[in-house]
Amino acid sequence: MRESEIERHYKKLVEEAGGMFIKFTSPSLNGVPDRIVILPGGKMYFVEFKAPNKKPRALQVHVIEKIRKLGCDVRVIDRKVAGL
């Protein structure tokens, strides 16, 4: 299974839940997570998608740790689940 297939699966789940699935890019900072997910009720997540059993690169781990230290919820997802 490819990373893009997992990402499409979650895009569908988020949109069905009434949320937003926003592509996250930063010209001034490499290694940011792939998406910002905003769900009803004010829930917000940064999400890094990976192919099954793949891990974030060292730079991605560094950026994820910095974002988490700021109090944000960052998820690394490498498989499909039935629901949010």
CSV table of N, CA and C in Angstrom, one decimal:
chain,number,residue,atom,x,y,z
A,1,MET,N,0.8,-1.2,0.0
A,1,MET,CA,0.0,0.0,0.0
A,1,MET,C,0.9,1.2,0.0
A,2,ARG,N,0.5,2.2,-0.8
A,2,ARG,CA,1.3,3.4,-0.9
A,2,ARG,C,0.8,4.5,0.1
A,3,GLU,N,1.7,5.4,0.4
A,3,GLU,CA,1.3,6.6,1.3
A,3,GLU,C,0.1,7.3,0.7
A,4,SER,N,0.1,7.6,-0.6
A,4,SER,CA,-1.0,8.3,-1.2
A,4,SER,C,-2.3,7.7,-1.0
A,5,GLU,N,-2.4,6.3,-1.0
A,5,GLU,CA,-3.6,5.6,-0.8
A,5,GLU,C,-4.1,5.8,0.7
A,6,ILE,N,-3.2,5.8,1.6
A,6,ILE,CA,-3.6,6.0,3.0
A,6,ILE,C,-4.1,7.4,3.2
A,7,GLU,N,-3.4,8.4,2.6
A,7,GLU,CA,-3.8,9.8,2.6
A,7,GLU,C,-5.2,10.0,2.1
A,8,ARG,N,-5.5,9.4,0.9
A,8,ARG,CA,-6.8,9.6,0.3
A,8,ARG,C,-7.9,9.0,1.2
A,9,HIS,N,-7.6,7.9,1.9
A,9,HIS,CA,-8.6,7.2,2.8
A,9,HIS,C,-8.9,8.2,3.9
A,10,TYR,N,-7.9,8.9,4.5
A,10,TYR,CA,-8.2,9.8,5.6
A,10,TYR,C,-8.8,11.1,5.1
A,11,LYS,N,-8.5,11.5,3.9
A,11,LYS,CA,-9.2,12.7,3.4
A,11,LYS,C,-10.7,12.5,3.3
A,12,LYS,N,-11.1,11.3,2.8
A,12,LYS,CA,-12.5,11.0,2.7
A,12,LYS,C,-13.1,10.9,4.1
A,13,LEU,N,-12.5,10.3,5.1
A,13,LEU,CA,-13.0,10.2,6.5
A,13,LEU,C,-13.2,11.6,7.1
A,14,VAL,N,-12.2,12.5,6.9
A,14,VAL,CA,-12.2,13.8,7.5
A,14,VAL,C,-13.3,14.6,6.8
A,15,GLU,N,-13.4,14.6,5.5
A,15,GLU,CA,-14.5,15.4,4.8
A,15,GLU,C,-15.9,14.8,5.2
A,16,GLU,N,-16.0,13.5,5.3
A,16,GLU,CA,-17.3,13.0,5.7
A,16,GLU,C,-17.7,13.4,7.1
A,17,ALA,N,-16.7,13.7,7.9
A,17,ALA,CA,-17.0,14.1,9.3
A,17,ALA,C,-17.2,15.6,9.4
A,18,GLY,N,-17.2,16.3,8.2
A,18,GLY,CA,-17.4,17.8,8.2
A,18,GLY,C,-16.1,18.6,8.5
A,19,GLY,N,-15.0,17.9,8.4
A,19,GLY,CA,-13.7,18.6,8.7
A,19,GLY,C,-13.0,19.1,7.4
A,20,MET,N,-11.8,19.7,7.7
A,20,MET,CA,-11.0,20.2,6.6
A,20,MET,C,-9.7,19.4,6.6
A,21,PHE,N,-9.2,19.1,5.4
A,21,PHE,CA,-8.0,18.3,5.2
A,21,PHE,C,-7.0,19.2,4.3
A,22,ILE,N,-6.1,19.9,5.0
A,22,ILE,CA,-5.4,21.0,4.4
A,22,ILE,C,-3.9,20.6,4.1
A,23,LYS,N,-3.5,20.7,2.9
A,23,LYS,CA,-2.1,20.5,2.5
A,23,LYS,C,-1.2,21.5,3.2
A,24,PHE,N,-0.2,21.0,3.9
A,24,PHE,CA,0.7,21.9,4.7
A,24,PHE,C,2.1,21.9,4.0
A,25,THR,N,2.5,23.1,3.5
A,25,THR,CA,3.8,23.3,3.0
A,25,THR,C,4.4,24.5,3.6
A,26,SER,N,5.7,24.6,3.7
A,26,SER,CA,6.3,25.8,4.2
A,26,SER,C,7.6,26.0,3.4
A,27,PRO,N,7.6,27.1,2.7
A,27,PRO,CA,8.8,27.4,1.9
A,27,PRO,C,10.0,27.7,2.7
A,28,SER,N,9.8,28.1,4.0
A,28,SER,CA,10.9,28.5,4.8
A,28,SER,C,11.3,27.4,5.8
A,29,LEU,N,10.6,26.3,5.8
A,29,LEU,CA,10.9,25.2,6.8
A,29,LEU,C,10.7,23.8,6.2
A,30,ASN,N,11.7,23.1,6.0
A,30,ASN,CA,11.6,21.7,5.5
A,30,ASN,C,11.2,20.8,6.6
A,31,GLY,N,10.6,19.7,6.2
A,31,GLY,CA,10.3,18.6,7.2
A,31,GLY,C,8.9,18.8,7.9
A,32,VAL,N,8.1,19.7,7.5
A,32,VAL,CA,6.8,19.9,8.2
A,32,VAL,C,5.9,18.7,7.8
A,33,PRO,N,4.9,18.4,8.7
A,33,PRO,CA,3.9,17.4,8.4
A,33,PRO,C,3.2,17.6,7.1
A,34,ASP,N,2.6,16.6,6.5
A,34,ASP,CA,1.9,16.6,5.2
A,34,ASP,C,0.6,17.5,5.3
A,35,ARG,N,-0.1,17.3,6.3
A,35,ARG,CA,-1.5,17.9,6.4
A,35,ARG,C,-1.8,18.5,7.7
A,36,ILE,N,-2.7,19.5,7.7
A,36,ILE,CA,-3.4,20.0,8.9
A,36,ILE,C,-4.8,19.5,8.8
A,37,VAL,N,-5.3,18.8,9.8
A,37,VAL,CA,-6.6,18.3,9.9
A,37,VAL,C,-7.4,19.1,10.9
A,38,ILE,N,-8.5,19.7,10.5
A,38,ILE,CA,-9.4,20.4,11.5
A,38,ILE,C,-10.7,19.7,11.5
A,39,LEU,N,-11.1,19.3,12.7
A,39,LEU,CA,-12.4,18.6,12.8
A,39,LEU,C,-13.4,19.4,13.6
A,40,PRO,N,-14.7,19.2,13.4
A,40,PRO,CA,-15.7,19.9,14.2
A,40,PRO,C,-15.4,19.8,15.7
A,41,GLY,N,-15.7,20.8,16.4
A,41,GLY,CA,-15.5,20.9,17.9
A,41,GLY,C,-14.1,21.5,18.2
A,42,GLY,N,-13.4,22.0,17.2
A,42,GLY,CA,-12.1,22.7,17.4
A,42,GLY,C,-11.0,21.7,17.5
A,43,LYS,N,-11.1,20.5,17.1
A,43,LYS,CA,-10.0,19.6,17.2
A,43,LYS,C,-9.1,19.8,15.9
A,44,MET,N,-7.8,19.9,16.2
A,44,MET,CA,-6.8,20.2,15.1
A,44,MET,C,-5.6,19.3,15.3
A,45,TYR,N,-5.1,18.8,14.2
A,45,TYR,CA,-4.0,17.9,14.2
A,45,TYR,C,-3.1,18.2,13.0
A,46,PHE,N,-1.8,18.0,13.2
A,46,PHE,CA,-0.8,18.0,12.2
A,46,PHE,C,-0.6,16.5,11.9
A,47,VAL,N,-0.6,16.1,10.6
A,47,VAL,CA,-0.5,14.7,10.3
A,47,VAL,C,0.6,14.5,9.2
A,48,GLU,N,1.5,13.5,9.6
A,48,GLU,CA,2.5,13.1,8.6
A,48,GLU,C,2.1,11.7,8.2
A,49,PHE,N,1.9,11.5,6.9
A,49,PHE,CA,1.5,10.2,6.3
A,49,PHE,C,2.8,9.5,5.9
A,50,LYS,N,2.8,8.2,6.1
A,50,LYS,CA,3.9,7.3,5.7
A,50,LYS,C,3.3,6.0,5.1
A,51,ALA,N,4.1,5.4,4.2
A,51,ALA,CA,3.7,4.0,3.7
A,51,ALA,C,3.8,3.1,4.9
A,52,PRO,N,3.1,1.9,4.9
A,52,PRO,CA,3.1,1.0,6.0
A,52,PRO,C,4.5,0.7,6.5
A,53,ASN,N,4.7,0.8,7.8
A,53,ASN,CA,6.0,0.5,8.5
A,53,ASN,C,7.1,1.4,8.1
A,54,LYS,N,6.9,2.5,7.5
A,54,LYS,CA,7.9,3.5,7.2
A,54,LYS,C,7.9,4.5,8.3
A,55,LYS,N,9.1,5.1,8.6
A,55,LYS,CA,9.2,6.0,9.7
A,55,LYS,C,9.6,7.4,9.1
A,56,PRO,N,9.3,8.5,9.9
A,56,PRO,CA,9.7,9.8,9.4
A,56,PRO,C,11.2,9.9,9.4
A,57,ARG,N,11.7,10.7,8.4
A,57,ARG,CA,13.1,11.0,8.3
A,57,ARG,C,13.6,11.8,9.5
A,58,ALA,N,14.9,11.9,9.8
A,58,ALA,CA,15.4,12.6,10.9
A,58,ALA,C,14.9,14.1,11.0
A,59,LEU,N,14.9,14.8,9.9
A,59,LEU,CA,14.5,16.2,9.8
A,59,LEU,C,13.0,16.2,10.2
A,60,GLN,N,12.2,15.3,9.7
A,60,GLN,CA,10.8,15.3,10.0
A,60,GLN,C,10.6,15.0,11.5
A,61,VAL,N,11.3,14.1,12.1
A,61,VAL,CA,11.2,13.8,13.5
A,61,VAL,C,11.6,15.1,14.3
A,62,HIS,N,12.6,15.8,13.9
A,62,HIS,CA,13.0,17.1,14.6
A,62,HIS,C,11.9,18.1,14.6
A,63,VAL,N,11.3,18.3,13.4
A,63,VAL,CA,10.2,19.3,13.3
A,63,VAL,C,9.0,18.8,14.1
A,64,ILE,N,8.6,17.6,14.0
A,64,ILE,CA,7.5,17.1,14.8
A,64,ILE,C,7.7,17.3,16.2
A,65,GLU,N,8.9,17.0,16.7
A,65,GLU,CA,9.2,17.2,18.2
A,65,GLU,C,9.0,18.7,18.5
A,66,LYS,N,9.5,19.6,17.7
A,66,LYS,CA,9.3,21.1,17.9
A,66,LYS,C,7.9,21.5,18.0
A,67,ILE,N,7.1,21.0,17.1
A,67,ILE,CA,5.6,21.3,17.1
A,67,ILE,C,5.0,20.7,18.3
A,68,ARG,N,5.3,19.5,18.7
A,68,ARG,CA,4.7,18.9,19.9
A,68,ARG,C,5.1,19.7,21.2
A,69,LYS,N,6.3,20.2,21.2
A,69,LYS,CA,6.8,21.0,22.4
A,69,LYS,C,6.0,22.3,22.5
A,70,LEU,N,5.4,22.7,21.4
A,70,LEU,CA,4.6,23.9,21.4
A,70,LEU,C,3.1,23.6,21.9
A,71,GLY,N,2.9,22.3,22.2
A,71,GLY,CA,1.6,21.9,22.7
A,71,GLY,C,0.6,21.5,21.6
A,72,CYS,N,1.1,21.2,20.4
A,72,CYS,CA,0.2,20.8,19.3
A,72,CYS,C,0.2,19.3,19.2
A,73,ASP,N,-0.9,18.7,18.7
A,73,ASP,CA,-1.0,17.3,18.5
A,73,ASP,C,-0.5,17.0,17.1
A,74,VAL,N,0.5,16.1,17.0
A,74,VAL,CA,1.0,15.7,15.7
A,74,VAL,C,0.9,14.2,15.7
A,75,ARG,N,0.4,13.7,14.6
A,75,ARG,CA,0.2,12.2,14.4
A,75,ARG,C,1.0,11.8,13.2
A,76,VAL,N,1.6,10.6,13.3
A,76,VAL,CA,2.2,9.9,12.2
A,76,VAL,C,1.4,8.7,11.9
A,77,ILE,N,0.9,8.6,10.6
A,77,ILE,CA,-0.1,7.6,10.3
A,77,ILE,C,0.5,6.7,9.1
A,78,ASP,N,0.5,5.4,9.3
A,78,ASP,CA,1.1,4.5,8.3
A,78,ASP,C,0.1,3.4,7.9
A,79,ARG,N,-1.1,3.5,8.3
A,79,ARG,CA,-2.1,2.5,7.9
A,79,ARG,C,-3.5,3.0,8.0
A,80,LYS,N,-4.4,2.3,7.4
A,80,LYS,CA,-5.8,2.7,7.4
A,80,LYS,C,-6.5,2.2,8.6
A,81,VAL,N,-7.5,2.9,9.1
A,81,VAL,CA,-8.4,2.4,10.2
A,81,VAL,C,-9.8,2.7,9.7
A,82,ALA,N,-10.8,2.1,10.3
A,82,ALA,CA,-12.2,2.2,9.8
A,82,ALA,C,-12.7,3.6,10.0
A,83,GLY,N,-12.4,4.3,11.1
A,83,GLY,CA,-13.0,5.6,11.4
A,83,GLY,C,-12.0,6.5,12.1
A,84,LEU,N,-12.5,7.7,12.3
A,84,LEU,CA,-11.6,8.7,13.0
A,84,LEU,C,-11.8,8.4,14.5
